[in-house]
CSV table of C-alpha atoms in Angstrom, one decimal:
chain,number,residue,atom,x,y,z
A,108,MET,CA,20.2,6.3,21.0
A,109,ASN,CA,19.3,10.1,20.3
A,110,THR,CA,18.5,11.9,17.1
A,111,SER,CA,16.3,14.6,15.9
A,112,SER,CA,12.9,14.5,14.3
A,113,ALA,CA,14.9,16.4,11.0
A,114,SER,CA,17.0,13.2,10.4
A,115,LEU,CA,14.0,10.7,10.2
A,116,PRO,CA,12.9,9.9,6.7
A,117,GLY,CA,10.5,12.0,5.1
A,118,GLY,CA,11.0,15.0,7.1
A,119,THR,CA,7.7,16.5,8.6
A,120,TRP,CA,4.2,17.2,7.8
A,121,THR,CA,1.7,20.0,9.4
A,122,LEU,CA,-1.1,18.1,10.8
A,123,GLY,CA,-3.9,20.2,12.0
A,124,ASP,CA,-1.7,22.9,13.8
A,125,SER,CA,1.5,20.9,14.6
A,126,SER,CA,4.5,19.6,12.8
A,127,VAL,CA,4.7,15.9,12.8
A,128,THR,CA,7.2,13.4,11.4
A,129,ARG,CA,6.1,11.4,8.4
A,130,PHE,CA,7.7,8.6,9.8
A,131,GLY,CA,5.5,7.8,12.9
A,132,TYR,CA,4.7,4.7,14.9
A,133,GLY,CA,1.8,2.6,15.4
A,134,ALA,CA,1.2,1.3,18.6
A,135,MET,CA,-1.4,-1.8,17.9
A,136,GLN,CA,1.4,-4.5,18.4
A,137,LEU,CA,2.2,-3.4,21.7
A,138,ALA,CA,-0.7,-5.4,23.1
A,139,GLY,CA,-1.1,-9.0,23.6
A,140,PRO,CA,-1.6,-11.7,20.6
A,141,TRP,CA,-4.6,-10.2,18.2
A,142,VAL,CA,-4.2,-7.1,19.8
A,143,MET,CA,-6.0,-8.6,23.3
A,144,GLY,CA,-4.4,-8.7,26.7
A,145,PRO,CA,-1.3,-7.3,28.0
A,146,PRO,CA,2.3,-7.8,26.2
A,147,ALA,CA,4.3,-10.6,26.9
A,148,ASP,CA,6.9,-8.4,28.0
A,149,HIS,CA,5.8,-5.3,29.4
A,150,ASP,CA,9.4,-3.5,30.2
A,151,GLY,CA,10.0,-4.2,26.6
A,152,ALA,CA,7.2,-2.5,25.5
A,153,LEU,CA,7.9,0.5,27.3
A,154,ALA,CA,11.2,0.7,26.1
A,155,VAL,CA,10.2,0.6,22.4
A,156,LEU,CA,7.9,3.6,23.1
A,157,ARG,CA,10.8,5.3,24.7
A,158,GLU,CA,13.1,4.4,21.8
A,159,ALA,CA,10.5,6.0,19.3
A,160,VAL,CA,10.5,9.3,21.0
A,161,GLY,CA,14.2,9.1,21.4
A,162,LEU,CA,14.8,8.2,17.7
A,163,GLY,CA,12.9,11.8,17.2
A,164,ILE,CA,9.2,10.4,16.2
A,165,THR,CA,6.5,12.6,16.9
A,166,HIS,CA,3.5,11.0,15.3
A,167,ILE,CA,2.2,7.9,17.5
A,168,ASP,CA,-1.0,6.2,16.6
A,169,THR,CA,-3.3,4.4,19.0
A,170,SER,CA,-6.6,3.6,20.3
A,171,ASP,CA,-8.2,2.4,23.7
A,172,ALA,CA,-9.5,-0.7,21.8
A,173,TYR,CA,-6.1,-2.2,21.5
A,174,GLY,CA,-5.8,-4.5,24.3
A,175,PRO,CA,-8.2,-3.1,25.3
A,176,ARG,CA,-6.7,-0.4,27.1
A,177,PHE,CA,-3.5,-1.9,27.5
A,178,THR,CA,-1.8,0.2,24.7
A,179,ASN,CA,-3.0,3.4,25.9
A,180,GLU,CA,-2.0,2.7,29.5
A,181,LEU,CA,1.6,1.5,28.3
A,182,ILE,CA,2.2,5.0,26.2
A,183,ARG,CA,1.1,6.9,29.4
A,184,GLU,CA,3.3,4.9,31.6
A,185,ALA,CA,6.5,5.2,29.1
A,186,LEU,CA,5.9,9.0,28.2
A,187,HIS,CA,3.6,10.7,30.2
A,188,PRO,CA,4.0,13.5,30.9
A,189,TYR,CA,4.5,13.8,27.2
A,190,PRO,CA,7.0,15.9,25.5
A,191,GLU,CA,5.7,19.1,24.0
A,192,PRO,CA,6.4,18.2,20.1
A,193,LEU,CA,4.6,14.4,20.6
A,194,PHE,CA,1.0,14.3,18.7
A,195,ILE,CA,-0.9,11.1,19.8
A,196,ALA,CA,-3.5,10.4,17.2
A,197,THR,CA,-6.5,7.7,18.4
A,198,LYS,CA,-9.7,6.1,16.9
A,199,VAL,CA,-13.1,5.7,18.0
A,200,GLY,CA,-15.9,3.4,16.2
A,201,ALA,CA,-15.3,0.1,17.5
A,202,THR,CA,-15.2,-2.0,20.7
A,203,ARG,CA,-13.6,-5.3,21.7
A,204,ASP,CA,-15.8,-8.5,22.8
A,205,ALA,CA,-14.4,-11.3,24.2
A,206,GLN,CA,-13.2,-13.4,21.3
A,207,GLY,CA,-11.0,-10.8,20.2
A,208,GLY,CA,-13.6,-9.3,17.7
A,209,TRP,CA,-14.3,-5.6,16.7
A,210,PRO,CA,-17.9,-5.1,17.1
A,211,THR,CA,-18.7,-1.7,15.5
A,212,ALA,CA,-19.8,1.2,18.2
A,213,ARG,CA,-21.0,4.1,16.2
A,214,ARG,CA,-23.8,5.3,18.5
A,215,PRO,CA,-23.5,9.0,19.8
A,216,GLU,CA,-23.6,7.5,23.4
A,217,ASP,CA,-20.8,4.8,22.2
A,218,LEU,CA,-18.7,7.5,20.9
A,219,ARG,CA,-18.8,9.8,24.0
A,220,LYS,CA,-17.8,7.1,26.2
A,221,GLN,CA,-14.9,6.0,23.8
A,222,VAL,CA,-13.7,9.6,23.8
A,223,HIS,CA,-13.8,9.7,27.4
A,224,GLU,CA,-11.9,6.2,27.9
A,225,ASN,CA,-9.4,7.5,25.7
A,226,LEU,CA,-9.0,10.7,27.6
A,227,GLY,CA,-8.5,8.7,31.1
A,228,SER,CA,-6.1,6.0,29.8
A,229,LEU,CA,-4.0,8.2,27.9
A,230,GLY,CA,-4.1,10.8,30.8
A,231,VAL,CA,-4.9,14.0,29.1
A,232,ASP,CA,-7.4,16.4,28.9
A,233,THR,CA,-7.8,16.7,25.3
A,234,LEU,CA,-7.3,14.4,22.7
A,235,ASP,CA,-4.8,15.6,19.9
A,236,LEU,CA,-6.4,13.8,17.1
A,237,VAL,CA,-9.8,11.3,16.6
A,238,ASN,CA,-10.0,9.2,13.7
A,239,LEU,CA,-13.7,8.0,13.4
A,240,ARG,CA,-13.5,4.3,12.1
A,241,MET,CA,-16.2,3.1,9.9
A,242,GLY,CA,-16.7,-0.2,8.0
A,243,ASP,CA,-15.5,-3.3,9.5
A,244,ALA,CA,-12.7,-5.8,9.3
A,245,GLN,CA,-13.4,-6.4,5.8
A,246,GLY,CA,-13.1,-2.9,5.0
A,247,PRO,CA,-15.0,0.4,4.1
A,248,ARG,CA,-18.7,-0.2,3.9
A,249,PRO,CA,-21.0,2.5,2.0
A,250,GLY,CA,-23.3,4.5,4.0
A,251,SER,CA,-23.9,8.0,5.7
A,252,ILE,CA,-21.4,8.9,8.4
A,253,ALA,CA,-23.0,12.3,9.4
A,254,GLU,CA,-24.7,11.1,12.7
A,255,ALA,CA,-21.3,9.8,14.0
A,256,PHE,CA,-19.0,12.5,12.9
A,257,GLU,CA,-21.1,15.4,13.9
A,258,THR,CA,-21.0,13.9,17.4
A,259,LEU,CA,-17.1,14.1,17.4
A,260,VAL,CA,-17.7,17.7,16.2
A,261,ASP,CA,-19.9,18.3,19.2
A,262,LEU,CA,-17.0,16.7,21.4
A,263,ARG,CA,-14.4,18.9,19.6
A,264,GLN,CA,-16.4,22.1,20.5
A,265,GLU,CA,-16.7,20.9,24.0
A,266,GLY,CA,-12.8,21.1,23.9
A,267,LEU,CA,-12.1,17.2,24.3
A,268,ILE,CA,-10.5,17.0,21.0
A,269,ARG,CA,-8.5,19.3,18.9
A,270,HIS,CA,-8.5,17.4,15.5
A,271,LEU,CA,-10.7,15.2,13.7
A,272,GLY,CA,-9.9,12.6,11.0
A,273,VAL,CA,-11.8,9.5,9.5
A,274,SER,CA,-10.7,6.0,8.8
A,275,ASN,CA,-11.7,2.7,7.2
A,276,VAL,CA,-13.9,5.0,4.4
A,277,THR,CA,-15.0,5.5,1.4
A,278,ALA,CA,-14.1,8.6,-0.9
A,279,GLU,CA,-17.7,9.5,-0.9
A,280,GLN,CA,-17.5,9.2,3.2
A,281,VAL,CA,-14.6,11.8,3.0
A,282,ALA,CA,-16.3,14.1,1.0
A,283,GLU,CA,-19.3,14.0,3.4
A,284,ALA,CA,-17.2,14.6,6.4
A,285,ARG,CA,-15.4,17.5,4.8
A,286,SER,CA,-18.8,19.1,4.2
A,287,ILE,CA,-19.7,18.8,7.9
A,288,ALA,CA,-16.3,19.9,9.4
A,289,PRO,CA,-12.3,20.0,8.7
A,290,ILE,CA,-10.6,16.8,8.8
A,291,VAL,CA,-6.7,16.8,9.0
A,292,CYS,CA,-6.1,12.8,7.7
A,293,VAL,CA,-7.6,10.0,6.2
A,294,GLN,CA,-6.4,6.6,7.9
A,295,ASN,CA,-7.4,3.6,5.4
A,296,MET,CA,-5.3,0.5,4.2
A,297,TYR,CA,-2.8,1.2,1.4
A,298,ASN,CA,0.3,-0.3,0.3
A,299,LEU,CA,2.5,-1.4,-2.6
A,300,ALA,CA,-0.3,-4.4,-3.4
A,301,HIS,CA,-3.7,-2.6,-2.3
A,302,ARG,CA,-3.4,0.7,-4.6
A,303,HIS,CA,-7.4,1.3,-4.6
A,304,ASP,CA,-7.0,4.8,-2.8
A,305,ASP,CA,-4.9,6.1,-5.2
A,306,ASP,CA,-7.0,8.9,-6.6
A,307,LEU,CA,-7.7,9.5,-2.9
A,308,VAL,CA,-4.3,10.3,-1.7
A,309,ASP,CA,-3.6,12.7,-4.8
A,310,HIS,CA,-6.9,14.3,-4.0
A,311,LEU,CA,-6.3,14.9,-0.5
A,312,ALA,CA,-2.5,15.8,-1.0
A,313,ALA,CA,-3.4,18.9,-3.2
A,314,ASP,CA,-5.7,19.9,-0.3
A,315,GLY,CA,-3.3,19.6,2.4
A,316,ILE,CA,-4.6,16.7,4.2
A,317,ALA,CA,-2.8,13.9,5.6
A,318,TYR,CA,-3.4,10.2,4.4
A,319,VAL,CA,-2.3,7.8,6.6
A,320,PRO,CA,-1.9,4.0,5.5
A,321,PHE,CA,-2.5,1.3,8.1
A,322,PHE,CA,-0.8,-2.3,7.2
A,323,PRO,CA,1.8,-0.2,5.4
A,324,LEU,CA,3.5,-3.7,5.4
A,325,GLY,CA,0.6,-6.0,4.5
A,326,GLY,CA,-0.6,-6.1,8.4
A,327,PHE,CA,-1.1,-9.9,9.3
A,328,THR,CA,-0.3,-11.3,5.8
A,329,PRO,CA,3.2,-9.4,4.8
A,330,LEU,CA,3.1,-8.3,1.4
A,331,GLN,CA,4.8,-10.9,-0.8
A,332,SER,CA,5.7,-10.0,-4.5
A,333,GLU,CA,8.6,-11.0,-6.9
A,334,ALA,CA,9.1,-7.7,-8.0
A,335,LEU,CA,9.6,-6.3,-4.2
A,336,SER,CA,11.8,-9.1,-3.6
A,337,ARG,CA,13.9,-8.5,-6.8
A,338,VAL,CA,14.2,-4.6,-5.9
A,339,ALA,CA,15.1,-5.6,-2.3
A,340,ASN,CA,17.7,-7.9,-3.4
A,341,ARG,CA,19.3,-5.5,-6.0
A,342,LEU,CA,19.6,-2.9,-3.4
A,343,GLU,CA,20.9,-5.6,-1.0
A,344,THR,CA,18.0,-4.8,1.8
A,345,THR,CA,14.9,-6.3,2.8
A,346,PRO,CA,11.4,-6.1,1.2
A,347,MET,CA,9.8,-4.3,4.0
A,348,SER,CA,12.5,-1.4,3.6
A,349,VAL,CA,11.3,-0.8,0.1
A,350,ALA,CA,7.8,-1.0,1.0
A,351,LEU,CA,8.1,1.9,3.4
A,352,ALA,CA,10.5,3.9,1.2
A,353,TRP,CA,8.1,3.4,-1.4
A,354,LEU,CA,5.5,4.9,0.4
A,355,LEU,CA,7.0,7.7,1.6
A,356,ARG,CA,8.1,8.5,-1.9
A,357,ARG,CA,4.7,8.0,-3.1
A,358,SER,CA,3.3,11.4,-1.9
A,359,PRO,CA,4.2,14.0,0.7
A,360,ASN,CA,1.0,13.7,2.3
A,361,ILE,CA,1.7,10.0,3.3
A,362,LEU,CA,2.6,9.4,7.1
A,363,LEU,CA,3.7,6.1,8.1
A,364,ILE,CA,2.8,4.4,11.1
A,365,PRO,CA,4.4,0.9,11.1
A,366,GLY,CA,4.0,-0.9,14.3
A,367,THR,CA,6.4,-3.4,16.1
A,368,SER,CA,7.2,-4.7,19.6
A,369,SER,CA,10.8,-4.9,18.6
A,370,LEU,CA,13.4,-2.7,19.2
A,371,ALA,CA,15.5,-3.7,16.5
A,372,HIS,CA,12.7,-3.8,14.2
A,373,LEU,CA,11.7,-0.5,15.2
A,374,ARG,CA,15.3,0.8,14.3
A,375,GLU,CA,15.2,-1.2,11.1
A,376,ASN,CA,12.1,0.6,9.9
A,377,VAL,CA,13.4,3.8,10.6
A,378,ALA,CA,16.5,2.7,8.4
A,379,GLY,CA,14.8,1.2,5.7
A,380,ALA,CA,12.3,4.0,5.1
A,381,GLY,CA,15.4,6.1,4.6
A,382,LEU,CA,16.2,3.8,1.5
A,383,SER,CA,16.8,6.0,-1.6
A,384,LEU,CA,14.7,4.4,-4.9
A,385,SER,CA,15.6,5.2,-8.1
A,386,ASP,CA,12.9,5.9,-10.9
A,387,GLU,CA,13.4,2.4,-12.2
A,388,ASP,CA,12.8,0.8,-9.0
A,389,VAL,CA,9.6,2.6,-8.5
A,390,ALA,CA,8.5,2.1,-12.0
A,391,GLU,CA,9.0,-1.7,-11.2
A,392,LEU,CA,7.2,-1.4,-7.7
A,393,ASP,CA,4.6,0.4,-9.3
A,394,GLY,CA,3.7,-2.6,-11.5
A,395,ILE,CA,2.6,-4.6,-8.4
A,396,GLY,CA,-0.6,-3.0,-7.2
A,397,HIS,CA,-1.9,-2.3,-10.9
């Protein structure tokens, strides 16, 4: 199946100096259970990545911490040499421990090591975008991000990174990062049921900065809502399709990165995000998170 980027739901957004599809792909689920180890179906994982590009997707989100390394190595095996429109975003700021935890690693030497690991596993000389992940598994935590962010700024000046973003951050940390250097995106948890960043989404849109929601479908605990199910039943589709379509409609700067290790689910997500929601549908859905 081969289509063009123009036929994907949501059209495109200018991320830094690149035009990317607003419907992207998050590669986290290609690793083994709990994002540890290799995939159960190696060839199947390669097929999903190739199908994503075949569908016209030009924005892939990953991290060397996924696996660790396995997800980036799958991307390299499936897609390298990378087609020119493809934009690969990665993130640093956390590593993995033997129990599958995500200990923070944000000292300058930690971040330099992670950037070089991402360069090596993806097989590139320069990373398109590096997001600095702050906070912890429970969410953002207040505090200055200056030292860590300035390290990434230095790496960008050395030519190892093209663009910078921040992830799992408060609005104050976004402002602090922007006072140090330009960012092209913010990647936080946001979906129909988690609307805490509503003001931030709108503020970033006005400034031409992308907002990339992780767990757009609820993550490890899928979205559950009577209103969501009601709208899905009325439109004869799935709750997940409605949730993705709502995000694309929510604001033009929202870029989707739903993840899956299944070809069928990948195609369902693309088709579902193209769903047309009426004003009445949106009003009913907006009540979920308020």
